[in-house]
């Protein structure tokens, strides 16, 4: 059985996920939308309502703080 989940959206970004219906539990100015089970914090919501994971920056390199001595 699939559980319904809700995402709190702020600036088109998922800020938190809950599996408990948020209706009436939070301040009405917070924007909660139903989402698929796999949606996670940090995902983006497009204008058409689709949720997508954040883009991965493949140009990242480790600085000195990440190098092993």
mmCIF file of C-alpha atoms in Angstrom:
data_model
loop_
_atom_site.group_PDB
_atom_site.id
_atom_site.type_symbol
_atom_site.label_atom_id
_atom_site.label_comp_id
_atom_site.label_asym_id
_atom_site.label_seq_id
_atom_site.Cartn_x
_atom_site.Cartn_y
_atom_site.Cartn_z
ATOM 1 C CA UNK A 1 0.000 0.000 0.000
ATOM 2 C CA UNK A 2 1.374 3.386 -1.006
ATOM 3 C CA UNK A 3 1.286 6.096 1.606
ATOM 4 C CA UNK A 4 0.378 9.635 0.680
ATOM 5 C CA UNK A 5 3.126 12.139 1.390
ATOM 6 C CA UNK A 6 3.148 15.909 1.462
ATOM 7 C CA UNK A 7 5.989 18.307 0.759
ATOM 8 C CA UNK A 8 6.281 21.773 2.251
ATOM 9 C CA UNK A 9 7.280 24.016 -0.630
ATOM 10 C CA UNK A 10 9.174 27.272 -0.242
ATOM 11 C CA UNK A 11 10.541 29.132 -3.293
ATOM 12 C CA UNK A 12 9.789 26.036 -5.424
ATOM 13 C CA UNK A 13 12.021 23.886 -3.190
ATOM 14 C CA UNK A 14 10.926 21.023 -0.946
ATOM 15 C CA UNK A 15 11.804 22.071 2.598
ATOM 16 C CA UNK A 16 10.361 19.067 4.457
ATOM 17 C CA UNK A 17 8.289 15.912 3.908
ATOM 18 C CA UNK A 18 5.560 14.394 6.066
ATOM 19 C CA UNK A 19 3.324 11.349 5.779
ATOM 20 C CA UNK A 20 0.727 12.886 8.111
ATOM 21 C CA UNK A 21 -1.868 15.084 6.404
ATOM 22 C CA UNK A 22 -0.763 18.660 7.181
ATOM 23 C CA UNK A 23 -4.258 20.118 6.661
ATOM 24 C CA UNK A 24 -5.063 22.151 9.777
ATOM 25 C CA UNK A 25 -1.827 21.199 11.572
ATOM 26 C CA UNK A 26 0.328 24.141 10.468
ATOM 27 C CA UNK A 27 0.013 27.851 9.829
ATOM 28 C CA UNK A 28 -2.155 28.374 6.713
ATOM 29 C CA UNK A 29 0.561 30.454 5.019
ATOM 30 C CA UNK A 30 2.733 27.335 4.674
ATOM 31 C CA UNK A 31 2.396 25.677 1.268
ATOM 32 C CA UNK A 32 1.961 21.877 1.454
ATOM 33 C CA UNK A 33 1.448 19.765 -1.664
ATOM 34 C CA UNK A 34 0.936 16.043 -2.143
ATOM 35 C CA UNK A 35 3.992 14.348 -3.569
ATOM 36 C CA UNK A 36 5.254 10.927 -4.622
ATOM 37 C CA UNK A 37 6.885 8.616 -2.098
ATOM 38 C CA UNK A 38 10.407 9.186 -3.473
ATOM 39 C CA UNK A 39 10.396 12.997 -3.208
ATOM 40 C CA UNK A 40 12.963 14.262 -0.701
ATOM 41 C CA UNK A 41 14.018 17.481 0.974
ATOM 42 C CA UNK A 42 15.833 19.744 -1.479
ATOM 43 C CA UNK A 43 13.915 18.603 -4.553
ATOM 44 C CA UNK A 44 12.554 21.293 -6.872
ATOM 45 C CA UNK A 45 8.893 21.724 -7.880
ATOM 46 C CA UNK A 46 8.409 22.948 -11.421
ATOM 47 C CA UNK A 47 5.544 25.259 -12.457
ATOM 48 C CA UNK A 48 3.650 22.217 -13.829
ATOM 49 C CA UNK A 49 3.814 20.565 -10.375
ATOM 50 C CA UNK A 50 6.473 17.957 -11.161
ATOM 51 C CA UNK A 51 9.091 17.255 -8.498
ATOM 52 C CA UNK A 52 12.711 16.752 -9.570
ATOM 53 C CA UNK A 53 15.891 16.120 -7.584
ATOM 54 C CA UNK A 54 18.411 18.947 -7.390
ATOM 55 C CA UNK A 55 20.951 19.145 -10.185
ATOM 56 C CA UNK A 56 24.313 17.587 -9.455
ATOM 57 C CA UNK A 57 27.318 19.823 -10.078
ATOM 58 C CA UNK A 58 29.828 17.589 -11.849
ATOM 59 C CA UNK A 59 32.480 20.340 -11.789
ATOM 60 C CA UNK A 60 33.115 20.132 -8.045
ATOM 61 C CA UNK A 61 36.648 19.463 -6.867
ATOM 62 C CA UNK A 62 37.988 18.793 -3.390
ATOM 63 C CA UNK A 63 39.924 21.618 -1.799
ATOM 64 C CA UNK A 64 42.767 21.136 0.628
ATOM 65 C CA UNK A 65 40.271 20.559 3.437
ATOM 66 C CA UNK A 66 38.944 17.450 1.681
ATOM 67 C CA UNK A 67 42.284 15.926 0.711
ATOM 68 C CA UNK A 68 43.849 13.065 2.625
ATOM 69 C CA UNK A 69 47.334 13.788 4.019
#
